[in-house]
Structure formats: C-alpha cells, structure tokens
Amino acid sequence: MLALVAMLTTASAQDLDAKYATRLLTTGTEAPDMVVGTGSDGQPVKLSALRGKYVLIHFWASWCPDCRRETPALKVIYQRYAGKGLQMAGISYDTNRQAWQQYLADNGMTWLQYSELRKWKKETTSDRLYHIDWIPTLYLIGPDGRVAVSTVMMEKIERALADAYGDK
C-alpha cells in the first residue's frame, strides 16, 4: 500500500511540471540577464554579476499560498548551501512594497530580493524573459550562466543542489 501511495505521489508531482512548466526555459539555455536584487550598497545586482556560482532564482509573491508554503524549504536551502557558494534571488510579483518587505522581514528571507512592483503577467519584464506562467517557479542557473533546472517543483531543486554540492 505504501508503494502505491509513493507511486501516486510521484506521478502527481511529475504532473505539476507537465501542467505548469511547459514554457519554461530549457536546460542549457543561456539565462537572460536581469536585476535579481539589491546589494548592500543599495545598487542593483544583475544575474550576470553572479556568474561562476550556482544561482537559485525563485519567482514568487507574498500573497501566493503555494509560495508561502515553500518559504521554510527555501530557508533550509539557504542555510545548507549559501556557505558553499550558492546565491539565491527572490523575484517577487508583489505590487505592494510594504506587504512584500514585511513578509521578507517576518520570514527571515535575507538573500537577494527584487520586485518590479508591477502586476505579474501584465507589466513585468522577468515573467516574459523567463516565461513564468505559474508561481512559485524555480530556476537553478549553473556557474556557466546557463539553465541547469527549470521547474515548479521544489523537490527537483533540492535533488539538483544535493548533486551539485555532493550532499547526498
């Protein structure tokens, strides 16, 4: 019975990418350059400035229930891999600066964060560059600046990072 439940869970999880990640950039595609955060000096940080490291880009919004459920897993990833060189960048589709920044503060999301503070799917550049049709969406960009993984499934990112950092 447990094997059947595991199979159904895996099949259901695989369907998430089949349903929501069909237009994402594919593995090996050069990641489009964009602003991914603000540095400690207050200046914009572009993705290209992080080349040479793995970069996890998380497209999300504070008002999104699925995104909120992922926050604890993101914090674990940050704690586990930031010291090994992983850079993380949250690209938010919030339009309310106060709500967005309050969520970041309340949840200790201290990695790079950026928001155009414009409506998702209507006015944002990042959703067009990265074909974001669903949030949360995750991209793991390799040190070479190319897409290593594109998915809506946290499990795929966790496995890819474990492989990349030899953390079995």
mmCIF file of C-alpha atoms in Angstrom:
data_model
loop_
_atom_site.group_PDB
_atom_site.id
_atom_site.type_symbol
_atom_site.label_atom_id
_atom_site.label_comp_id
_atom_site.label_asym_id
_atom_site.label_seq_id
_atom_site.Cartn_x
_atom_site.Cartn_y
_atom_site.Cartn_z
ATOM 1 C CA MET A 1 0.000 0.000 0.000
ATOM 2 C CA LEU A 2 2.829 2.422 0.839
ATOM 3 C CA ALA A 3 4.430 1.722 -2.529
ATOM 4 C CA LEU A 4 1.182 2.615 -4.276
ATOM 5 C CA VAL A 5 0.879 5.866 -2.319
ATOM 6 C CA ALA A 6 4.509 6.716 -3.165
ATOM 7 C CA MET A 7 3.865 5.997 -6.855
ATOM 8 C CA LEU A 8 0.745 8.158 -6.903
ATOM 9 C CA THR A 9 2.537 10.982 -5.083
ATOM 10 C CA THR A 10 5.438 10.824 -7.547
ATOM 11 C CA ALA A 11 3.059 10.729 -10.526
ATOM 12 C CA SER A 12 1.142 13.685 -9.128
ATOM 13 C CA ALA A 13 4.348 15.632 -8.526
ATOM 14 C CA GLN A 14 5.566 14.920 -12.062
ATOM 15 C CA ASP A 15 2.275 16.255 -13.390
ATOM 16 C CA LEU A 16 2.989 19.661 -11.837
ATOM 17 C CA ASP A 17 5.838 20.310 -14.269
ATOM 18 C CA ALA A 18 3.842 18.803 -17.135
ATOM 19 C CA LYS A 19 0.994 21.183 -16.340
ATOM 20 C CA TYR A 20 2.715 24.386 -15.185
ATOM 21 C CA ALA A 21 6.276 24.339 -16.517
ATOM 22 C CA THR A 22 5.777 23.613 -20.196
ATOM 23 C CA ARG A 23 7.020 27.003 -21.418
ATOM 24 C CA LEU A 24 9.966 27.416 -19.048
ATOM 25 C CA LEU A 25 13.451 27.871 -20.483
ATOM 26 C CA THR A 26 15.070 24.512 -21.078
ATOM 27 C CA THR A 27 18.261 23.087 -19.641
ATOM 28 C CA GLY A 28 21.313 24.528 -21.377
ATOM 29 C CA THR A 29 19.626 27.787 -22.402
ATOM 30 C CA GLU A 30 21.622 30.883 -21.523
ATOM 31 C CA ALA A 31 19.817 32.590 -18.652
ATOM 32 C CA PRO A 32 18.587 36.045 -19.659
ATOM 33 C CA ASP A 33 20.284 38.793 -17.685
ATOM 34 C CA MET A 34 18.110 40.839 -15.349
ATOM 35 C CA VAL A 35 18.215 42.538 -11.978
ATOM 36 C CA VAL A 36 17.940 39.920 -9.234
ATOM 37 C CA GLY A 37 18.343 42.015 -6.113
ATOM 38 C CA THR A 38 19.795 44.999 -4.379
ATOM 39 C CA GLY A 39 23.305 44.898 -2.981
ATOM 40 C CA SER A 40 24.337 46.092 0.470
ATOM 41 C CA ASP A 41 25.379 49.345 -1.238
ATOM 42 C CA GLY A 42 21.802 49.887 -2.463
ATOM 43 C CA GLN A 43 22.773 49.292 -6.088
ATOM 44 C CA PRO A 44 21.007 46.777 -8.358
ATOM 45 C CA VAL A 45 22.623 43.349 -8.686
ATOM 46 C CA LYS A 46 22.338 41.703 -12.102
ATOM 47 C CA LEU A 47 22.351 37.957 -12.665
ATOM 48 C CA SER A 48 25.451 38.271 -14.852
ATOM 49 C CA ALA A 49 27.400 39.589 -11.835
ATOM 50 C CA LEU A 50 26.878 36.215 -10.126
ATOM 51 C CA ARG A 51 28.396 34.134 -12.914
ATOM 52 C CA GLY A 52 30.757 31.466 -11.610
ATOM 53 C CA LYS A 53 28.310 30.371 -8.897
ATOM 54 C CA TYR A 54 25.104 28.414 -8.824
ATOM 55 C CA VAL A 55 22.148 30.797 -8.554
ATOM 56 C CA LEU A 56 18.699 29.727 -7.427
ATOM 57 C CA ILE A 57 16.044 32.122 -8.732
ATOM 58 C CA HIS A 58 12.681 31.851 -7.020
ATOM 59 C CA PHE A 59 9.747 33.598 -8.716
ATOM 60 C CA TRP A 60 7.060 34.192 -6.115
ATOM 61 C CA ALA A 61 4.718 36.640 -4.327
ATOM 62 C CA SER A 62 3.861 37.176 -0.674
ATOM 63 C CA TRP A 63 0.136 36.853 -1.480
ATOM 64 C CA CYS A 64 0.584 33.417 -3.108
ATOM 65 C CA PRO A 65 -0.407 30.486 -0.819
ATOM 66 C CA ASP A 66 1.833 27.970 -2.641
ATOM 67 C CA CYS A 67 4.759 30.399 -2.392
ATOM 68 C CA ARG A 68 4.192 30.815 1.328
ATOM 69 C CA ARG A 69 4.265 27.036 1.789
ATOM 70 C CA GLU A 70 7.704 26.940 0.119
ATOM 71 C CA THR A 71 9.297 29.531 2.401
ATOM 72 C CA PRO A 72 10.548 27.038 5.039
ATOM 73 C CA ALA A 73 12.180 24.849 2.368
ATOM 74 C CA LEU A 74 13.881 27.877 0.825
ATOM 75 C CA LYS A 75 15.276 28.851 4.206
ATOM 76 C CA VAL A 76 16.705 25.341 4.661
ATOM 77 C CA ILE A 77 18.315 25.514 1.202
ATOM 78 C CA TYR A 78 19.823 28.893 2.044
ATOM 79 C CA GLN A 79 21.184 27.642 5.374
ATOM 80 C CA ARG A 80 22.582 24.490 3.791
ATOM 81 C CA TYR A 81 24.167 25.881 0.623
ATOM 82 C CA ALA A 82 24.882 29.615 0.964
ATOM 83 C CA GLY A 83 28.115 28.823 2.805
ATOM 84 C CA LYS A 84 29.105 26.571 -0.095
ATOM 85 C CA GLY A 85 28.677 29.389 -2.610
ATOM 86 C CA LEU A 86 25.017 29.188 -3.669
ATOM 87 C CA GLN A 87 23.480 32.560 -4.435
ATOM 88 C CA MET A 88 19.730 32.897 -4.082
ATOM 89 C CA ALA A 89 17.474 35.533 -5.590
ATOM 90 C CA GLY A 90 13.780 36.013 -4.981
ATOM 91 C CA ILE A 91 11.883 37.736 -7.775
ATOM 92 C CA SER A 92 8.584 38.880 -6.316
ATOM 93 C CA TYR A 93 5.401 39.723 -8.151
ATOM 94 C CA ASP A 94 4.100 41.795 -5.266
ATOM 95 C CA THR A 95 2.729 45.232 -6.111
ATOM 96 C CA ASN A 96 2.618 46.441 -2.502
ATOM 97 C CA ARG A 97 6.152 47.258 -1.288
ATOM 98 C CA GLN A 98 5.153 47.262 2.388
ATOM 99 C CA ALA A 99 3.471 43.833 2.264
ATOM 100 C CA TRP A 100 6.406 42.355 0.331
ATOM 101 C CA GLN A 101 9.092 43.759 2.646
ATOM 102 C CA GLN A 102 7.085 42.814 5.744
ATOM 103 C CA TYR A 103 6.853 39.205 4.534
ATOM 104 C CA LEU A 104 10.616 39.142 3.917
ATOM 105 C CA ALA A 105 11.342 40.508 7.393
ATOM 106 C CA ASP A 106 8.820 38.261 9.164
ATOM 107 C CA ASN A 107 10.271 35.175 7.475
ATOM 108 C CA GLY A 108 13.996 35.936 7.589
ATOM 109 C CA MET A 109 14.410 35.850 3.822
ATOM 110 C CA THR A 110 17.780 37.609 3.777
ATOM 111 C CA TRP A 111 19.050 36.543 0.358
ATOM 112 C CA LEU A 112 18.844 38.820 -2.690
ATOM 113 C CA GLN A 113 15.312 40.022 -3.375
ATOM 114 C CA TYR A 114 13.833 42.097 -6.164
ATOM 115 C CA SER A 115 10.413 43.241 -7.302
ATOM 116 C CA GLU A 116 9.384 45.487 -10.133
ATOM 117 C CA LEU A 117 6.289 46.234 -8.004
ATOM 118 C CA ARG A 118 4.153 45.695 -11.092
ATOM 119 C CA LYS A 119 1.431 43.205 -11.911
ATOM 120 C CA TRP A 120 2.611 39.742 -12.883
ATOM 121 C CA LYS A 121 1.748 38.633 -16.428
ATOM 122 C CA LYS A 122 0.863 42.187 -17.384
ATOM 123 C CA GLU A 123 3.680 44.597 -16.687
ATOM 124 C CA THR A 124 6.781 42.687 -15.560
ATOM 125 C CA THR A 125 9.899 42.038 -17.576
ATOM 126 C CA SER A 126 11.028 38.953 -15.641
ATOM 127 C CA ASP A 127 7.919 36.899 -16.410
ATOM 128 C CA ARG A 128 8.419 37.499 -20.121
ATOM 129 C CA LEU A 129 12.144 36.704 -20.036
ATOM 130 C CA TYR A 130 11.671 33.508 -18.021
ATOM 131 C CA HIS A 131 8.184 32.504 -19.258
ATOM 132 C CA ILE A 132 6.618 32.493 -15.788
ATOM 133 C CA ASP A 133 3.080 31.179 -16.104
ATOM 134 C CA TRP A 134 2.817 29.834 -12.546
ATOM 135 C CA ILE A 135 4.237 30.757 -9.179
ATOM 136 C CA PRO A 136 6.196 29.577 -7.434
ATOM 137 C CA THR A 137 8.641 28.787 -10.224
ATOM 138 C CA LEU A 138 12.293 27.920 -9.662
ATOM 139 C CA TYR A 139 15.328 28.138 -11.887
ATOM 140 C CA LEU A 140 18.760 26.836 -10.964
ATOM 141 C CA ILE A 141 21.346 28.654 -13.044
ATOM 142 C CA GLY A 142 24.732 26.971 -13.368
ATOM 143 C CA PRO A 143 28.097 28.669 -12.875
ATOM 144 C CA ASP A 144 28.310 28.952 -16.682
ATOM 145 C CA GLY A 145 25.213 31.190 -16.750
ATOM 146 C CA ARG A 146 23.016 28.515 -18.305
ATOM 147 C CA VAL A 147 19.793 26.988 -17.020
ATOM 148 C CA ALA A 148 20.564 23.815 -15.089
ATOM 149 C CA VAL A 149 16.989 23.170 -13.890
ATOM 150 C CA SER A 150 13.653 24.885 -14.548
ATOM 151 C CA THR A 151 10.691 23.655 -12.548
ATOM 152 C CA VAL A 152 7.719 24.403 -10.342
ATOM 153 C CA MET A 153 8.766 21.555 -8.038
ATOM 154 C CA MET A 154 10.968 22.204 -5.007
ATOM 155 C CA GLU A 155 11.970 18.523 -4.880
ATOM 156 C CA LYS A 156 13.769 18.816 -8.216
ATOM 157 C CA ILE A 157 15.768 21.802 -6.978
ATOM 158 C CA GLU A 158 16.658 20.021 -3.736
ATOM 159 C CA ARG A 159 17.955 16.989 -5.687
ATOM 160 C CA ALA A 160 19.875 19.147 -8.152
ATOM 161 C CA LEU A 161 21.562 21.110 -5.353
ATOM 162 C CA ALA A 162 22.443 17.915 -3.474
ATOM 163 C CA ASP A 163 24.053 16.601 -6.665
ATOM 164 C CA ALA A 164 25.833 19.875 -7.432
ATOM 165 C CA TYR A 165 27.306 20.179 -3.954
ATOM 166 C CA GLY A 166 27.903 16.458 -3.330
ATOM 167 C CA ASP A 167 25.403 16.492 -0.486
ATOM 168 C CA LYS A 168 23.840 13.047 -0.787
#
